[in-house]
Coordinates of C-alpha atoms in Angstrom, one line a residue:
M274 CA 0.0 0.0 0.0
A275 CA 2.8 2.4 0.8
P276 CA 4.5 2.5 -2.6
K277 CA 1.1 3.1 -4.2
K278 CA 0.6 6.2 -2.0
K279 CA 4.1 7.5 -2.9
K280 CA 3.3 7.1 -6.5
S281 CA 0.0 8.9 -6.0
G282 CA 1.9 11.8 -4.2
K283 CA 4.4 11.9 -7.1
K284 CA 1.5 11.9 -9.5
K285 CA 0.1 14.9 -7.7
L286 CA 3.4 16.7 -7.9
A287 CA 3.6 15.8 -11.6
K288 CA 0.1 17.1 -12.1
M289 CA 0.9 20.5 -10.4
T290 CA 2.3 23.4 -12.2
E291 CA 5.8 24.9 -11.4
E292 CA 4.3 27.7 -9.2
E293 CA 2.2 25.3 -7.2
R294 CA 5.1 22.9 -6.8
L295 CA 7.3 25.7 -5.5
L296 CA 4.6 26.9 -3.1
Y297 CA 4.1 23.3 -1.8
L298 CA 7.9 22.9 -1.2
E299 CA 8.2 26.3 0.4
Q300 CA 5.3 25.5 2.8
K301 CA 6.9 22.2 3.6
R302 CA 10.2 23.8 4.4
L303 CA 8.6 26.5 6.6
A304 CA 6.7 23.8 8.5
E305 CA 9.9 21.9 9.1
E306 CA 11.7 25.1 10.3
E307 CA 8.8 25.9 12.7
M308 CA 9.0 22.3 14.1
K309 CA 12.7 22.8 14.7
K310 CA 12.2 26.1 16.4
K311 CA 9.5 24.7 18.6
K312 CA 11.8 21.8 19.5
E313 CA 14.6 24.2 20.3
D314 CA 12.3 26.4 22.4
M315 CA 11.0 23.5 24.3
L316 CA 14.6 22.2 24.9
T317 CA 15.8 25.6 26.1
Q318 CA 12.7 26.1 28.4
F319 CA 13.3 22.6 29.8
L320 CA 17.0 23.4 30.4
K321 CA 16.1 26.7 32.0
D322 CA 13.6 25.1 34.4
K323 CA 16.2 22.4 35.1
L324 CA 18.9 25.0 35.9
L325 CA 16.6 26.9 38.2
K326 CA 15.7 23.8 40.1
E327 CA 19.4 22.8 40.3
E328 CA 20.3 26.3 41.5
K329 CA 17.6 26.2 44.2
S330 CA 18.7 22.8 45.3
A331 CA 22.4 23.8 45.2
K332 CA 21.6 26.9 47.4
F333 CA 19.6 24.8 49.8
N334 CA 22.3 22.1 50.0
L335 CA 25.0 24.8 50.4
N336 CA 23.1 26.5 53.2
K337 CA 22.6 23.1 54.8
L338 CA 26.3 22.3 54.5
Q339 CA 27.3 25.8 55.8
N340 CA 25.1 25.3 58.9
Q341 CA 26.5 21.9 59.5
W342 CA 30.0 23.1 59.0
R343 CA 29.4 26.1 61.3
V344 CA 28.1 23.7 64.0
I345 CA 31.2 21.5 63.6
M346 CA 33.6 24.4 63.6
R347 CA 31.9 25.9 66.7
E348 CA 32.2 22.6 68.5
A349 CA 35.9 22.3 67.4
K350 CA 36.6 25.9 68.4
S351 CA 34.9 25.5 71.7
Q352 CA 37.0 22.4 72.4
E353 CA 40.2 24.2 71.3
L354 CA 39.3 27.3 73.4
K355 CA 38.6 25.0 76.4
K356 CA 42.0 23.4 75.9
D357 CA 43.7 26.8 75.5
I358 CA 42.1 28.1 78.6
E359 CA 43.2 25.1 80.6
I360 CA 46.8 25.5 79.2
L361 CA 46.7 29.2 79.9
S362 CA 45.4 28.6 83.4
Q363 CA 48.2 26.1 84.0
T364 CA 50.8 28.4 82.6
F365 CA 49.6 31.3 84.7
E366 CA 49.6 29.1 87.8
R367 CA 53.2 28.1 87.0
V368 CA 54.2 31.7 86.4
I369 CA 52.5 32.7 89.7
D370 CA 54.2 29.9 91.5
R371 CA 57.6 30.9 90.0
K372 CA 57.0 34.5 91.0
E373 CA 56.1 33.5 94.5
A374 CA 59.1 31.3 94.7
I375 CA 61.3 34.2 93.4
I376 CA 59.7 36.5 95.9
K377 CA 60.2 34.0 98.7
S378 CA 63.8 33.5 97.7
L379 CA 64.4 37.3 97.5
F380 CA 62.7 37.7 100.9
F381 CA 64.9 34.9 102.3
Q382 CA 68.0 36.6 100.9
S383 CA 66.9 39.9 102.3
K384 CA 66.5 38.3 105.6
T385 CA 69.9 36.7 105.5
M386 CA 71.7 39.6 103.9
A387 CA 70.1 42.5 105.7
P388 CA 68.7 41.6 109.1
K389 CA 69.4 45.1 110.2
K390 CA 67.0 46.5 107.6
K391 CA 64.2 44.3 108.8
K392 CA 64.7 45.5 112.2
S393 CA 64.7 49.0 110.9
G394 CA 61.4 48.2 109.0
K395 CA 60.0 46.8 112.2
K396 CA 61.3 49.8 114.0
K397 CA 59.5 52.0 111.4
L398 CA 56.2 50.1 112.0
A399 CA 56.8 50.4 115.7
K400 CA 57.5 54.1 115.4
M401 CA 54.4 54.6 113.2
T402 CA 51.1 55.6 114.7
E403 CA 47.9 53.6 114.3
E404 CA 46.7 55.7 111.4
E405 CA 50.0 55.6 109.6
R406 CA 50.1 51.8 110.1
L407 CA 46.6 51.4 108.7
L408 CA 47.4 53.6 105.7
Y409 CA 50.6 51.6 105.0
L410 CA 48.7 48.3 105.1
E411 CA 45.9 49.7 103.0
Q412 CA 48.5 50.8 100.3
K413 CA 50.1 47.4 100.4
R414 CA 46.7 45.7 99.9
L415 CA 45.8 48.1 97.0
A416 CA 49.2 47.4 95.3
E417 CA 48.5 43.6 95.5
E418 CA 45.0 44.1 94.1
E419 CA 46.4 46.2 91.2
M420 CA 48.8 43.4 90.5
K421 CA 46.0 40.9 90.4
K422 CA 43.9 43.1 88.1
K423 CA 46.9 43.6 85.7
K424 CA 47.3 39.8 85.6
E425 CA 43.6 39.3 84.8
D426 CA 43.7 42.1 82.1
M427 CA 46.7 40.5 80.5
L428 CA 44.9 37.1 80.5
T429 CA 41.7 38.5 79.0
Q430 CA 43.6 40.5 76.3
F431 CA 45.5 37.3 75.4
L432 CA 42.2 35.4 75.1
K433 CA 40.6 38.1 73.0
D434 CA 43.6 38.1 70.6
K435 CA 43.4 34.4 70.4
L436 CA 39.7 34.5 69.6
L437 CA 40.2 37.1 66.9
K438 CA 42.9 35.0 65.3
E439 CA 40.7 31.9 65.5
E440 CA 37.7 33.7 63.9
K441 CA 39.8 35.1 61.1
S442 CA 41.3 31.6 60.4
A443 CA 37.7 30.1 60.6
K444 CA 36.4 32.6 58.1
F445 CA 39.3 32.0 55.8
N446 CA 38.9 28.2 56.0
L447 CA 35.1 28.5 55.5
N448 CA 35.6 30.6 52.3
K449 CA 38.2 28.1 51.1
L450 CA 35.8 25.2 51.8
Q451 CA 32.9 27.0 50.1
N452 CA 35.0 27.7 46.9
Q453 CA 36.2 24.0 46.8
W454 CA 32.6 22.8 47.4
R455 CA 31.3 25.1 44.7
V456 CA 33.9 23.7 42.2
I457 CA 32.9 20.2 43.1
M458 CA 29.2 20.9 42.9
R459 CA 29.6 22.7 39.5
E460 CA 31.5 19.7 38.1
A461 CA 28.8 17.3 39.4
K462 CA 26.0 19.5 38.1
S463 CA 27.7 19.9 34.7
Q464 CA 27.9 16.1 34.4
E465 CA 24.3 15.7 35.5
L466 CA 23.2 18.4 33.0
K467 CA 25.2 16.8 30.2
K468 CA 23.5 13.5 31.0
D469 CA 20.1 15.2 31.1
I470 CA 20.8 16.9 27.7
E471 CA 21.7 13.6 26.2
I472 CA 18.6 12.0 27.5
L473 CA 16.5 15.0 26.3
S474 CA 18.1 14.9 22.9
Q475 CA 17.3 11.2 22.6
T476 CA 13.7 11.8 23.7
F477 CA 13.3 14.6 21.3
E478 CA 14.7 12.5 18.5
R479 CA 12.2 9.8 19.4
V480 CA 9.4 12.3 19.4
I481 CA 10.5 13.7 16.1
D482 CA 10.6 10.2 14.6
R483 CA 7.2 9.5 15.9
K484 CA 5.8 12.7 14.5
E485 CA 7.4 12.1 11.1
A486 CA 5.9 8.6 11.1
I487 CA 2.5 10.2 11.9
I488 CA 3.0 12.7 9.1
K489 CA 3.8 9.9 6.7
S490 CA 0.8 7.9 7.8
L491 CA -1.4 11.1 7.4
R492 CA 0.0 11.5 3.9
R493 CA -0.9 7.9 3.1
L494 CA -4.3 8.5 4.5
Q495 CA -4.7 11.6 2.3
D496 CA -3.7 9.6 -0.8
S497 CA -6.1 6.8 0.1
Q498 CA -8.8 9.4 0.7
D499 CA -8.2 10.8 -2.8
E500 CA -8.5 7.3 -4.3
Y501 CA -11.6 6.7 -2.3
D502 CA -13.2 9.9 -3.5
Q503 CA -12.4 9.0 -7.1
E504 CA -13.9 5.5 -6.7
Q505 CA -16.9 7.1 -4.9
E506 CA -17.5 9.4 -7.9
I507 CA -17.4 6.5 -10.3
L508 CA -19.8 4.5 -8.2
K509 CA -22.1 7.5 -7.8
D510 CA -22.3 7.9 -11.6
E511 CA -23.1 4.2 -12.1
F512 CA -25.7 4.4 -9.3
D513 CA -27.4 7.5 -10.9
T514 CA -27.7 5.8 -14.3
E515 CA -29.1 2.6 -12.8
R516 CA -31.5 4.6 -10.7
M517 CA -32.9 6.5 -13.7
K518 CA -33.5 3.2 -15.5
I519 CA -35.3 1.8 -12.5
V520 CA -37.5 4.9 -12.1
N521 CA -38.5 4.9 -15.8
Q522 CA -39.4 1.2 -15.6
Q523 CA -41.4 1.8 -12.4
R524 CA -43.4 4.6 -14.0
R525 CA -44.3 2.4 -17.0
E526 CA -45.4 -0.4 -14.7
M527 CA -47.5 2.0 -12.7
H528 CA -49.3 3.2 -15.8
D529 CA -50.1 -0.4 -16.7
V530 CA -51.3 -1.2 -13.2
Q531 CA -53.6 1.9 -13.1
D532 CA -55.2 0.8 -16.4
I533 CA -55.8 -2.6 -15.0
M534 CA -57.3 -1.2 -11.8
F535 CA -59.6 1.1 -13.7
A536 CA -61.0 -1.9 -15.7
M537 CA -61.4 -4.0 -12.6
E538 CA -63.3 -1.2 -10.8
E539 CA -65.8 -0.9 -13.6
E540 CA -66.4 -4.6 -13.6
W541 CA -66.9 -4.6 -9.8
N542 CA -69.3 -1.6 -10.0
E543 CA -71.5 -3.5 -12.5
L544 CA -71.5 -6.6 -10.3
E545 CA -72.3 -4.5 -7.2
N546 CA -75.3 -2.9 -8.8
D547 CA -76.8 -6.2 -9.9
A548 CA -76.3 -7.6 -6.4
K549 CA -77.9 -4.6 -4.8
Q550 CA -81.0 -4.9 -7.0
D551 CA -81.4 -8.6 -6.1
F552 CA -80.9 -7.8 -2.5
Q553 CA -83.6 -5.1 -2.5
S554 CA -86.2 -7.3 -4.1
L555 CA -85.5 -10.1 -1.6
R556 CA -85.6 -7.7 1.3
D557 CA -89.0 -6.3 0.3
E558 CA -90.5 -9.8 0.1
I559 CA -89.1 -10.8 3.5
K560 CA -90.2 -7.6 5.0
N561 CA -93.8 -8.1 3.9
K562 CA -93.9 -11.6 5.2
A563 CA -92.4 -10.6 8.6
L564 CA -95.0 -7.8 9.0
K565 CA -97.8 -10.2 8.6
N566 CA -96.4 -12.6 11.0
Y567 CA -95.6 -9.8 13.5
N568 CA -99.1 -8.4 13.4
E569 CA -100.6 -11.8 14.1
T570 CA -98.3 -12.7 17.0
T571 CA -97.9 -9.3 18.8
E572 CA -101.5 -8.4 19.6
E573 CA -101.4 -10.3 23.0
R574 CA -98.0 -8.9 23.7
K575 CA -99.3 -5.4 23.0
L576 CA -102.0 -5.7 25.6
A577 CA -99.6 -7.1 28.1
F578 CA -97.3 -4.2 27.3
E579 CA -100.0 -1.6 27.9
N580 CA -100.9 -3.2 31.2
L581 CA -97.2 -3.2 32.2
K582 CA -97.0 0.4 31.1
A583 CA -99.9 1.4 33.3
K584 CA -98.3 -0.4 36.2
D585 CA -95.0 1.2 35.4
E586 CA -96.6 4.7 35.5
K587 CA -98.2 3.9 38.9
S588 CA -95.0 2.6 40.3
S589 CA -93.1 5.6 38.9
Y590 CA -95.6 7.9 40.6
E591 CA -95.3 6.0 43.9
I592 CA -91.5 6.2 43.5
E593 CA -91.7 9.9 43.0
T594 CA -93.9 10.4 46.1
Q595 CA -91.6 8.1 48.1
M596 CA -88.6 10.0 46.9
R597 CA -90.2 13.3 47.9
K598 CA -90.9 11.9 51.3
L599 CA -87.3 10.6 51.5
Q600 CA -86.1 14.1 50.4
R601 CA -88.2 15.7 53.1
I602 CA -86.9 13.2 55.7
Q603 CA -83.4 13.8 54.6
D604 CA -83.9 17.6 54.9
N605 CA -85.4 17.1 58.4
I606 CA -82.5 14.9 59.3
S607 CA -80.0 17.5 58.0
Q608 CA -81.8 20.2 59.9
L609 CA -81.9 18.1 63.1
K610 CA -78.2 17.3 62.6
A611 CA -77.5 21.0 62.2
K612 CA -79.5 21.7 65.4
M613 CA -77.7 18.9 67.2
A614 CA -74.4 20.4 66.1
S615 CA -75.4 23.9 67.2
N616 CA -76.8 22.5 70.4
A617 CA -73.6 20.5 71.0
K618 CA -71.6 23.7 70.4
E619 CA -73.9 25.6 72.8
C620 CA -73.7 22.8 75.3
D621 CA -69.9 22.7 75.0
E622 CA -69.8 26.4 75.4
R623 CA -72.1 26.2 78.4
N624 CA -70.1 23.4 79.9
R625 CA -67.0 25.3 79.4
L626 CA -68.5 28.4 81.0
I627 CA -69.9 26.2 83.8
K628 CA -66.5 24.6 84.3
E629 CA -64.9 28.1 84.4
Q630 CA -67.5 29.2 86.9
R631 CA -67.0 26.0 88.9
E632 CA -63.2 26.7 89.0
V633 CA -63.9 30.3 90.0
V634 CA -66.3 29.1 92.7
A635 CA -63.8 26.5 93.8
T636 CA -61.1 29.1 94.1
Q637 CA -63.5 31.4 95.9
F638 CA -64.6 28.5 98.1
H639 CA -60.9 27.7 99.0
E640 CA -60.2 31.3 99.6
L641 CA -63.4 31.7 101.8
K642 CA -62.5 28.4 103.6
A643 CA -59.0 29.7 104.3
E644 CA -60.5 33.0 105.5
M645 CA -63.1 31.0 107.6
N646 CA -60.3 28.9 109.1
K647 CA -58.4 32.1 109.9
M648 CA -61.6 33.7 111.4
R649 CA -62.2 30.5 113.4
D650 CA -58.7 30.7 114.7
L651 CA -59.2 34.3 115.5
E652 CA -62.6 33.6 117.1
S653 CA -61.2 30.8 119.1
C654 CA -58.4 33.1 120.3
S655 CA -60.9 35.9 120.9
R656 CA -63.2 33.4 122.7
G657 CA -60.3 32.2 124.9
E658 CA -59.4 35.8 125.6
R659 CA -63.1 36.6 126.4
I660 CA -63.3 33.6 128.6
L661 CA -60.2 34.7 130.5
K662 CA -61.5 38.2 130.8
V663 CA -64.9 36.9 132.1
A664 CA -63.1 34.6 134.5
E665 CA -61.1 37.5 135.8
M666 CA -64.3 39.5 136.1
C667 CA -66.1 36.6 137.8
R668 CA -63.1 36.2 140.1
K669 CA -63.6 39.7 141.2
L670 CA -67.3 39.2 141.8
E671 CA -66.8 35.9 143.8
T672 CA -67.9 35.9 147.4
E673 CA -65.5 35.0 150.2
T674 CA -67.1 31.6 150.7
E675 CA -66.6 30.9 146.9
K676 CA -63.0 32.1 147.2
V677 CA -62.3 29.9 150.2
L678 CA -64.4 26.9 149.1
P679 CA -64.6 27.1 145.3
F680 CA -65.6 23.4 144.9
Y681 CA -68.4 21.9 146.9
A682 CA -68.3 18.3 148.2
S683 CA -70.0 15.7 146.2
S684 CA -73.3 14.3 147.6
L685 CA -73.3 11.2 145.4
T686 CA -72.8 7.7 146.8
P687 CA -69.9 5.6 145.5
E688 CA -72.3 3.5 143.4
E689 CA -73.7 6.6 141.7
D690 CA -70.2 7.9 141.3
E691 CA -69.2 4.7 139.4
D692 CA -72.1 5.0 137.1
I693 CA -70.9 8.4 135.9
L694 CA -68.6 8.4 132.9
H695 CA -64.9 8.8 133.8
E696 CA -64.2 10.7 130.6
Y697 CA -65.1 13.9 132.4
S698 CA -62.9 13.2 135.5
A699 CA -60.2 15.6 134.3
L700 CA -62.8 18.4 134.1
E701 CA -64.6 17.5 137.3
N702 CA -63.6 20.7 139.1
F703 CA -64.6 22.8 136.1
W704 CA -68.0 21.2 135.9
K705 CA -68.4 21.7 139.6
R706 CA -67.8 25.4 139.3
Y707 CA -70.0 25.5 136.1
N708 CA -72.8 23.6 137.8
K709 CA -72.7 25.8 140.8
V710 CA -72.9 28.9 138.6
L711 CA -75.6 27.3 136.5
L712 CA -77.7 26.4 139.6
D713 CA -77.3 29.9 141.0
K714 CA -78.4 31.3 137.6
L715 CA -81.5 29.0 137.6
A716 CA -82.4 30.0 141.1
L717 CA -82.0 33.7 140.2
D718 CA -84.1 33.3 137.1
K719 CA -86.8 31.6 139.1
E720 CA -86.7 34.3 141.8
K721 CA -86.9 36.9 139.0
H722 CA -89.9 35.1 137.6
T723 CA -91.7 35.1 140.9
L724 CA -90.8 38.7 141.5
L725 CA -92.2 39.6 138.1
Q726 CA -95.4 37.8 138.9
E727 CA -95.7 39.5 142.3
N728 CA -95.0 42.8 140.6
Q729 CA -97.8 42.2 138.1
Q730 CA -100.2 41.2 140.8
L731 CA -99.4 44.3 142.8
R732 CA -99.7 46.5 139.8
A733 CA -103.1 44.9 139.1
V734 CA -104.2 45.5 142.7
L735 CA -103.0 49.1 142.6
K736 CA -104.8 49.6 139.4
Q737 CA -108.0 48.2 140.8
Y738 CA -107.6 50.5 143.8
L739 CA -107.0 53.5 141.7
D740 CA -110.0 52.6 139.5
G741 CA -112.1 52.3 142.6
I742 CA -111.1 55.7 143.9
S743 CA -111.7 57.5 140.6
V744 CA -115.2 57.8 139.1
N745 CA -115.6 58.1 135.3
D746 CA -117.6 56.5 132.5
E747 CA -114.8 54.2 131.5
I748 CA -114.4 52.8 135.0
L749 CA -118.1 52.5 135.6
S750 CA -118.6 50.6 132.4
Q751 CA -116.1 48.0 133.6
Y752 CA -115.9 45.9 136.7
N753 CA -115.4 48.1 139.8
P754 CA -114.2 46.7 143.1
L755 CA -115.7 49.7 145.0
F756 CA -119.0 49.3 143.5
I757 CA -120.5 47.1 146.3
V758 CA -124.1 46.2 146.6
N759 CA -125.2 44.2 149.6
S760 CA -121.6 43.6 150.6
K761 CA -120.8 42.0 147.3
T762 CA -118.8 43.0 144.3
N763 CA -118.6 41.7 140.8
V764 CA -114.8 41.7 140.8
R765 CA -112.8 38.6 141.7
L766 CA -110.3 39.8 144.2
A767 CA -106.8 38.5 144.0
V768 CA -105.3 36.5 146.9
P769 CA -103.3 38.8 149.1
V770 CA -99.5 38.5 149.1
T771 CA -99.4 37.7 152.8
D772 CA -101.3 34.6 152.2
P773 CA -99.2 31.6 153.1
R774 CA -100.2 29.8 149.9
V775 CA -98.3 32.3 147.8
K776 CA -95.6 33.2 150.2
R777 CA -92.1 33.0 148.6
S778 CA -90.1 30.1 149.8
G779 CA -86.3 30.0 150.1
P780 CA -84.0 29.4 147.1
T781 CA -84.2 25.9 145.6
V782 CA -80.9 23.9 145.4
V783 CA -80.4 21.1 142.9
E784 CA -77.4 18.8 142.9
A785 CA -75.3 19.1 139.8
A786 CA -74.6 15.4 139.7
H787 CA -78.3 14.8 139.7
V788 CA -78.8 17.2 136.8
V789 CA -76.0 15.6 134.8
K790 CA -77.3 12.1 135.5
H791 CA -80.8 12.9 134.3
S792 CA -79.7 15.0 131.4
I793 CA -77.4 12.3 130.0

């Protein structure tokens, strides 16, 4: 298939004119140059991205190494400084020991060589006053302190110089290491970049080969498409010619079929008319025969139908009347239901109002009950207070005998005393006092009644006497005790007060136990 497509491409070039061929080749060359530029741009962009990433990673690694190196250098320097400090401390101790030994030796020599001077110094101290001696010792102490300070200053200056030298050497070594490390990293990165470039060049070559293969396959497809179009045009022409032939033949056959159909329709119409005429004649004959038979057989049925029709009318009338009644009953039922609903609503409303009133009344009842209980408590308190007040008043009004003997002795026998209920034994003294007062009250009431009767009698006697003295029509028209005829009067005289029958007896005394016994 491939050589055929190449031949077709060559055929196209052969068919083209010189100008078209030049344009085609120029377009092809420009397309190849654009592809190369795109490849170069992609490669450069990839390399730039790769370089940026490598620079970032190099910076990160360099910072990491610097930090690690600084930590290591600090540790090493700290160890070296510790060692130097130890050495310096040892050397200073040795120097101080030597100086002390020299001072001691000099002091010993001065003692051996010049004993007189010491004596003179001692003599000087002995000759000095207390203030001069203190000043001398203070100056000596200050001189020793200055010597110590000078020694410490020398030591600190030495250490500072040592630290500066070490820092300078550390910076120099660090810069040296950084330069060496950069050279090593550059060489390593250059090798890596070379490898990456080789890999990228290989990958780009593969991509280019693939794209060229795709372009070749597309060209082959284009050639096959051209061949397919040519074959399609040929087949289309052949199809059009065959189609025209078939259409013409179909038209001819349709004309023939239409002629045949027209002839057949005419024949069928003639046959249909003949059949209709025969059918009409037969139908009339059958109809006449059927009417005769129907008239003969349907007279009885007609009578029965009329009877049934009359019954139907009656039943329909009855049904209408019943339906009207049912409608009325339904209307009444609906009205009654509405009334029931309204009554139910009214009853519910009344029940609700009654319940509310009952609740209100219950609350009022509870309130009144509480108030009544309070009033009862107050009344009981007031009654108690009243009783106490009355008792005090009665105590004031008691006689001497009542004060001395407030409780009288019981006149009951032991048997009668046993018959009395022992429930009141705790209130026995109270009941004694109460019974005594009650009996006194009854005696006083009785005495009052007798006195009232006596007063009325005396009033009546006095009135009669006055009526007898005075003379007037009213008195004369009535009974008059002074109107005496033959030593007789028409007035029934009252019994005189001095008569022993009406003479007042002494006060009656009733035993309280006797009263209680008969009352219970």
